[in-house]
mmCIF file of C-alpha atoms in Angstrom:
data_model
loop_
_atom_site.group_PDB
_atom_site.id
_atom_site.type_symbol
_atom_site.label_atom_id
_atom_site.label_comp_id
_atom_site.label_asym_id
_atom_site.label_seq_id
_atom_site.Cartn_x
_atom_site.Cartn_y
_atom_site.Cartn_z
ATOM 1 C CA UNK A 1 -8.749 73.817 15.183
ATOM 2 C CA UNK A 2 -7.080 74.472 18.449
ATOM 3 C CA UNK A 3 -4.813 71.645 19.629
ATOM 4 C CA UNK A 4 -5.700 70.169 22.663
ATOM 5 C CA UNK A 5 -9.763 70.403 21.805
ATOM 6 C CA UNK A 6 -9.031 68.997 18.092
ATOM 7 C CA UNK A 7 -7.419 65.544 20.528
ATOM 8 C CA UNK A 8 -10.655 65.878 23.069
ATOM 9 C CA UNK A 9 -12.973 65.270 19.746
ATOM 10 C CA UNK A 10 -11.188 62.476 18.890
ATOM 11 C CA UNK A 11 -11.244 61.025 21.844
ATOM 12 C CA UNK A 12 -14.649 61.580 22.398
ATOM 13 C CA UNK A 13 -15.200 59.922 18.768
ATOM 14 C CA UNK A 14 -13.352 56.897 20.367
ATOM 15 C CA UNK A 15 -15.264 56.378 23.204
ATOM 16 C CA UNK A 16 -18.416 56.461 21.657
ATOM 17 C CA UNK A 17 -17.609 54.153 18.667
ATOM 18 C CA UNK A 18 -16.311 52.029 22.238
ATOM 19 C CA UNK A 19 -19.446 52.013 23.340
ATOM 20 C CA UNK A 20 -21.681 51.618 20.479
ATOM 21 C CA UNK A 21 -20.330 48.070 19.911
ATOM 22 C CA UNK A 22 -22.852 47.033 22.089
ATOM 23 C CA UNK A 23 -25.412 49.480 21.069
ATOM 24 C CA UNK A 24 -29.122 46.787 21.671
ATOM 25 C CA UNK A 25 -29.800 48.463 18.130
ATOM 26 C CA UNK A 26 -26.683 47.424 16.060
ATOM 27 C CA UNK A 27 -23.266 48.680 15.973
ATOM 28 C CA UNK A 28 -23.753 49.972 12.422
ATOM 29 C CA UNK A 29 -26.620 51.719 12.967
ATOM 30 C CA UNK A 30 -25.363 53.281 16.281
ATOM 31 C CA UNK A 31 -22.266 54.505 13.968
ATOM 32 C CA UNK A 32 -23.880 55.621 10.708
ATOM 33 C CA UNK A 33 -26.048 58.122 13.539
ATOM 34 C CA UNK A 34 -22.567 58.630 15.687
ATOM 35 C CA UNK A 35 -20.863 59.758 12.121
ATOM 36 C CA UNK A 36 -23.810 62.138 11.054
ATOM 37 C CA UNK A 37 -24.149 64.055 14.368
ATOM 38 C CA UNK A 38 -20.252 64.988 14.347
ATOM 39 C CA UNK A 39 -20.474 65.876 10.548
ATOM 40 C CA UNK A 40 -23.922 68.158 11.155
ATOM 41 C CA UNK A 41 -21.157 70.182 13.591
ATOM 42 C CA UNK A 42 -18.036 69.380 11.091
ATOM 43 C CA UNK A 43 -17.452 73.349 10.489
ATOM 44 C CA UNK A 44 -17.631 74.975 14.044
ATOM 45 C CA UNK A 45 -14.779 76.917 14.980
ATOM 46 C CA UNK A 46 -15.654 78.816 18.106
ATOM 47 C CA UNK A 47 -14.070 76.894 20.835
ATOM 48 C CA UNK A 48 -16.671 77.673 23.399
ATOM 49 C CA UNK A 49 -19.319 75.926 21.365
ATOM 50 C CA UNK A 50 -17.108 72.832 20.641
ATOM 51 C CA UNK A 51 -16.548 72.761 24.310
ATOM 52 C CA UNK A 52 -20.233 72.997 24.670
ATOM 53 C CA UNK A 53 -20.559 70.051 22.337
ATOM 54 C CA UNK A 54 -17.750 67.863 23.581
ATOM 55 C CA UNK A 55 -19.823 68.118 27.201
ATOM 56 C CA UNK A 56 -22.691 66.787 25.297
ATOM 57 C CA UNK A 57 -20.855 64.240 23.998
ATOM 58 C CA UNK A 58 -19.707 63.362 27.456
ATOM 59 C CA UNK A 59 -23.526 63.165 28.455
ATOM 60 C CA UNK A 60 -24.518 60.706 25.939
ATOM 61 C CA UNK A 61 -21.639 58.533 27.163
ATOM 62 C CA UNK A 62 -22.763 58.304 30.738
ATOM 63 C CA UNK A 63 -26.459 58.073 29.727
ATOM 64 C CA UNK A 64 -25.053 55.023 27.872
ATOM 65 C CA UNK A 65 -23.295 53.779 30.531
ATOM 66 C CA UNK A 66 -26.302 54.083 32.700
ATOM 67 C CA UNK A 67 -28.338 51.720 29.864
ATOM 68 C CA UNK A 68 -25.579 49.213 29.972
ATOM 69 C CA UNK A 69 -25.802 48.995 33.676
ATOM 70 C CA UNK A 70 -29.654 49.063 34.166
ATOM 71 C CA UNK A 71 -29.586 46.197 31.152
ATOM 72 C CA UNK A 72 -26.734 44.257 32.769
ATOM 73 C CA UNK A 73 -28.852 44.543 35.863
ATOM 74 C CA UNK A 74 -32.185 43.375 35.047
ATOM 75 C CA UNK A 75 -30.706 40.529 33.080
ATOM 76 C CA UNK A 76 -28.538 39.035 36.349
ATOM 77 C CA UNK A 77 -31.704 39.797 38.515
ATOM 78 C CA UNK A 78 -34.167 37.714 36.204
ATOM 79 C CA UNK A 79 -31.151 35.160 36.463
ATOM 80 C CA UNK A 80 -30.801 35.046 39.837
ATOM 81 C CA UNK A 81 -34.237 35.425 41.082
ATOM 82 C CA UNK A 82 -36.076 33.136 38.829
ATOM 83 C CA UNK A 83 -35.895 30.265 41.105
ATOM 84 C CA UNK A 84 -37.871 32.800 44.016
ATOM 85 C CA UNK A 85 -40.593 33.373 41.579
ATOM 86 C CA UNK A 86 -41.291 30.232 40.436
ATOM 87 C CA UNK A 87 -40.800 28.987 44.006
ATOM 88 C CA UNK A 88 -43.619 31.816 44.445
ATOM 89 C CA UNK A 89 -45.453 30.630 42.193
ATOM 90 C CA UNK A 90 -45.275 26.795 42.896
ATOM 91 C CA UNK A 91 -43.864 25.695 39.107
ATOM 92 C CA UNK A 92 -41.148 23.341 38.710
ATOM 93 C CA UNK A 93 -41.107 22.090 42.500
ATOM 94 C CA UNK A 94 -40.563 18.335 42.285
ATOM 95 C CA UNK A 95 -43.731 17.328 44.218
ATOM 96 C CA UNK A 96 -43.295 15.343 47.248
ATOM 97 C CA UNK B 1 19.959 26.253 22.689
ATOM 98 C CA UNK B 2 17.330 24.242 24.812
ATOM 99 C CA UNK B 3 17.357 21.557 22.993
ATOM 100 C CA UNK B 4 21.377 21.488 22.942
ATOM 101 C CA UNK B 5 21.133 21.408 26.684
ATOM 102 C CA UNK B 6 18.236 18.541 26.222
ATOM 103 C CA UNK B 7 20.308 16.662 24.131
ATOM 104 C CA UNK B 8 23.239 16.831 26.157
ATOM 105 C CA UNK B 9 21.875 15.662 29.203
ATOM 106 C CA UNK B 10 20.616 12.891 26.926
ATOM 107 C CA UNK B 11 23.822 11.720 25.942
ATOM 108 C CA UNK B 12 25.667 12.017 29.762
ATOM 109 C CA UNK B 13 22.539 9.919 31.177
ATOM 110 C CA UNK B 14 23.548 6.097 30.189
ATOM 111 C CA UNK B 15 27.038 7.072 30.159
ATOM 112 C CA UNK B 16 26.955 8.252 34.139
ATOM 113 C CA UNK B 17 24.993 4.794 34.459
ATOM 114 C CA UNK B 18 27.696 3.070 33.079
ATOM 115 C CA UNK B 19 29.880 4.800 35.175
ATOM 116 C CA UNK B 20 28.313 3.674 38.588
ATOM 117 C CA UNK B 21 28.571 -0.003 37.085
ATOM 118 C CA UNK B 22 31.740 -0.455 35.486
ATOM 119 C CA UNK B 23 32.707 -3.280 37.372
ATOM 120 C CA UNK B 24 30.061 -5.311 35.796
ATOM 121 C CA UNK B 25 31.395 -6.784 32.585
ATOM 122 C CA UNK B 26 28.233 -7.934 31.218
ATOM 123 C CA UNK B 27 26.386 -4.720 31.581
ATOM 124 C CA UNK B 28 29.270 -3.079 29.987
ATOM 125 C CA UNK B 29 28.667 -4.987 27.125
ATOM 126 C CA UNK B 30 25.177 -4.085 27.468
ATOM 127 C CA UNK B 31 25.784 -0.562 27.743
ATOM 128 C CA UNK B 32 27.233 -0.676 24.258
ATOM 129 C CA UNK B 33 23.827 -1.058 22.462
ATOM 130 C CA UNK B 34 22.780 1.917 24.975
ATOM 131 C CA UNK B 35 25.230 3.936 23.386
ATOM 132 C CA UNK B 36 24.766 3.222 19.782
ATOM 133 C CA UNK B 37 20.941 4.116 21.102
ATOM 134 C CA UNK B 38 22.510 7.890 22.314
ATOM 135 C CA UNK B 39 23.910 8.300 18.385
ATOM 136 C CA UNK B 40 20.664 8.071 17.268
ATOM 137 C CA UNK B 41 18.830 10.153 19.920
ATOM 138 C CA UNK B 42 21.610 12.558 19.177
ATOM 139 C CA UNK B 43 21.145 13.002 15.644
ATOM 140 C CA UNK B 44 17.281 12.935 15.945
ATOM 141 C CA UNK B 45 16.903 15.137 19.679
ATOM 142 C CA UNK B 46 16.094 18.161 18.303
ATOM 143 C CA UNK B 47 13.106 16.800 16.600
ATOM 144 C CA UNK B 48 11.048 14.892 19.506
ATOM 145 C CA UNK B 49 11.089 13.476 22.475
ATOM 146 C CA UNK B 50 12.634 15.856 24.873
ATOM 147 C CA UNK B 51 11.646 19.668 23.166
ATOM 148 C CA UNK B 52 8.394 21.902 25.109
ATOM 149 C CA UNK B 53 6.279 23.426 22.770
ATOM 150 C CA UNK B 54 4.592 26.771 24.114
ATOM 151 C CA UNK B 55 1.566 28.357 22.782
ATOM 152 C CA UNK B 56 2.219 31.609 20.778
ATOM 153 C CA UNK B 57 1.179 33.085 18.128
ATOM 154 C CA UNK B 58 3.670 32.803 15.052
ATOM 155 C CA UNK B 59 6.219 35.310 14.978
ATOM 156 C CA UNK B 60 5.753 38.397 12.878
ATOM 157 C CA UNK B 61 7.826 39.527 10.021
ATOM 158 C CA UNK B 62 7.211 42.778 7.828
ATOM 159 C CA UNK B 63 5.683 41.313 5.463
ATOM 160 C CA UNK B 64 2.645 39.343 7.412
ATOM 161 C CA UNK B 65 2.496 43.206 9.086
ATOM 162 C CA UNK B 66 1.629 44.844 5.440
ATOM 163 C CA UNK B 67 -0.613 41.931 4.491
ATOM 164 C CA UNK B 68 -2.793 42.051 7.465
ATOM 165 C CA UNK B 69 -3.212 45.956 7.659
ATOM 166 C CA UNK B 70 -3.815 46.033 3.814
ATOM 167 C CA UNK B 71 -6.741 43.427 4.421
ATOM 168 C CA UNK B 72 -8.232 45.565 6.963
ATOM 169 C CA UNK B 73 -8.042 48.655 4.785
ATOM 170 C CA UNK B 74 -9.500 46.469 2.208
ATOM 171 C CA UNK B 75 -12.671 45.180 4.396
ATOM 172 C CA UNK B 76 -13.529 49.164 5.084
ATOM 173 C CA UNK B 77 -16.527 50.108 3.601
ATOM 174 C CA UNK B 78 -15.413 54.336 2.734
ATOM 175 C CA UNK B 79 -11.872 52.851 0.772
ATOM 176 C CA UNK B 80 -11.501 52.078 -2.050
ATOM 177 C CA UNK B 81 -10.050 48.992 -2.680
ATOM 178 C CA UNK B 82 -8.398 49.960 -6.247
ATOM 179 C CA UNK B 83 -7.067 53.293 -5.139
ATOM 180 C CA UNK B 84 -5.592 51.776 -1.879
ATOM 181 C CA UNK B 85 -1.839 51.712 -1.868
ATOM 182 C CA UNK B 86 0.728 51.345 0.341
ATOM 183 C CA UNK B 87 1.889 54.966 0.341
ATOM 184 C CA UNK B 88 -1.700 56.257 -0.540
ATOM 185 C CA UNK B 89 -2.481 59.452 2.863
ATOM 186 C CA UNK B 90 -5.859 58.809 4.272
ATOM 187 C CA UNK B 91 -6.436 62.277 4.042
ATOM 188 C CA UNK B 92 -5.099 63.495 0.746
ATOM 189 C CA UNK B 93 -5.110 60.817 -1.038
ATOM 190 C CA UNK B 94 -8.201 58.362 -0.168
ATOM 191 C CA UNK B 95 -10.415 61.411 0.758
ATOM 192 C CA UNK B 96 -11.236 60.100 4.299
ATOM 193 C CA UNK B 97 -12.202 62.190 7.208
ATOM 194 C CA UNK B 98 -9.996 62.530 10.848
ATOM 195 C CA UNK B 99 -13.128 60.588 12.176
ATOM 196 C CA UNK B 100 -12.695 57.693 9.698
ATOM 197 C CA UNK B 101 -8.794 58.066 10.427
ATOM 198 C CA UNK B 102 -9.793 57.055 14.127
ATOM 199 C CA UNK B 103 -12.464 54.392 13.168
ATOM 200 C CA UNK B 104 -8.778 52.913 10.927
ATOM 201 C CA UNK B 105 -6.784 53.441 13.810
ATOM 202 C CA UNK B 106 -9.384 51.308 15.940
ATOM 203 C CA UNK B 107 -9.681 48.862 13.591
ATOM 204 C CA UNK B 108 -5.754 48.142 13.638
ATOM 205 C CA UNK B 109 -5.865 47.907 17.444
ATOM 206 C CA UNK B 110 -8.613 45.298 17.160
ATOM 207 C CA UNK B 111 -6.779 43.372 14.572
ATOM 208 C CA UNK B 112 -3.048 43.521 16.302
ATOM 209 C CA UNK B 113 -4.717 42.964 19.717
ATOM 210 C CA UNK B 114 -2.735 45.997 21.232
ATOM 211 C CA UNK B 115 -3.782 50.049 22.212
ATOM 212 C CA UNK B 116 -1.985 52.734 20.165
ATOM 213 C CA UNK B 117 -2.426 55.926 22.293
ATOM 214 C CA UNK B 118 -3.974 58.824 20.914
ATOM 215 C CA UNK B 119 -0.853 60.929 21.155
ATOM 216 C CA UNK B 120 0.972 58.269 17.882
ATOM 217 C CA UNK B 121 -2.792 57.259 16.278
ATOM 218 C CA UNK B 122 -3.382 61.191 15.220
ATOM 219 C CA UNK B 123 0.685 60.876 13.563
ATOM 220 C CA UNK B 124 -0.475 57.526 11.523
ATOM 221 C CA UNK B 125 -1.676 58.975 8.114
ATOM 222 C CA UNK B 126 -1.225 56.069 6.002
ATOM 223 C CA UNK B 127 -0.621 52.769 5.387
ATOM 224 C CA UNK B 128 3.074 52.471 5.343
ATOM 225 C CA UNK B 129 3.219 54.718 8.564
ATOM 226 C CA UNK B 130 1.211 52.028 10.414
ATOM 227 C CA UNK B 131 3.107 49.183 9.200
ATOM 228 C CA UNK B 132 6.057 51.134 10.490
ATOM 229 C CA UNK B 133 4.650 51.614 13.974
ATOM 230 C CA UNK B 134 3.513 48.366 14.326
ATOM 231 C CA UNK B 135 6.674 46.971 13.760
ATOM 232 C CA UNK B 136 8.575 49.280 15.650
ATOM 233 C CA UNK B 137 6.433 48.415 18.634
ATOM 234 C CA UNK B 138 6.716 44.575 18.322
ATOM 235 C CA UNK B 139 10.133 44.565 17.611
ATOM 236 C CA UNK B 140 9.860 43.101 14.296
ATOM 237 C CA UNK B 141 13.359 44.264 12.457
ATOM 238 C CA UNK B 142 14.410 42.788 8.327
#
């Protein structure tokens, strides 16, 4: 395996077991499927289509990253904005 | 060496303050008592009053290296434990993949608390290889 591809693998490998730690799912789970997809493509040798599959790699990363975010983000927005929609909704208000 | 400095500063402060009141016969006699009081602090100064602590973490030696990388070997589910030796290649010997090698590699970085770039990680084929670099990058020489 050619050098400098056989290192961008690896560090593809990396950054996905990174980001699978906080996989909602599990971490084992998100590893055991992580493990299997790179074996299913274990004896490719053309570089062009381990190029092709290191970009897909890179995909799944940033649609991961995405998840994280949107997740992050609804759960700071229910934090901060629970106090509007109760307000809304008239619960919790000491009464006067 | 602190604690030399500590302990002399100890013993020059009642002797300057006898100094400054050497006219005064009876403190003179009371500074003797302050001295037998420095022969005591002086024996015992390294121990208490007068040494910092700081917060580390306890200093690492070659052994605590092995016994810690060993246990993390040990934990991982694809080893195992009976074959696992010191020398033993991931590859050769233990019949793990390059993908488990990085999942190892990770696993180390987690447990020393430090990142080992890619470029040294692919280099680290077994055991004895990472105690080596671990040590080598903490400074920890026997």
């Amino acid at each position: 395996m050619a050098n400098p591809l056989r290192r961008e693998v690896r560090q593809l490998y990396k950054n996905l077991l990174y980001l699978g730690r906080e996989y909602p799912q599990g971490a084992d789970y998100f590893r055991e499927r992580l493990n299997s997809a790179f074996m299913k493509n274990k004896y490719v040798t053309d570089p062009k289509e381990i190029r092709k599959l290191v970009d897909c790699g890179e995909d799944v990363i940033k649609e991961l990253g995405t998840m994280y975010y949107l997740r992050e983000y609804s759960i700071m927005k229910k934090r901060f904005y629970e106090e509007e929609l109760l307000g809304l909704l008239n619960i919790g208000r000491p009464t006067d | 060496m602190a604690s030399r400095v500590l302990a002399q500063c100890v013993r020059q402060l009642p002797r300057s303050s006898v100094r400054l009141s050497s006219g005064n016969i009876a403190v003179r006699t009371a500074a003797v008592p302050r001295t037998r009081w420095t022969e005591q602090t002086r024996i015992s100064s390294s121990v208490g009053v007068f040494c910092r602590q700081y917060g580390d973490l306890p200093p690492l030696t070659i052994e605590s290296i092995k016994e810690r990388v060993m246990y993390v070997l040990k934990l991982y589910d694809k080893i195992n434990p009976e074959k696992l030796a010191t020398s033993s290649h991931f590859l050769k010997d233990l019949g793990l993949d390059s993908l488990d090698q990085v999942e190892i590699i990770m696993a180390m970085e987690d447990e020393f608390g430090f990142e080992i770039p890619d470029v040294e990680a692919e280099k680290l084929m077994s055991p004895q290889d990472i105690v080596q670099y671990i040590a080598d990058k903490k400074d920890v020489y026997e």
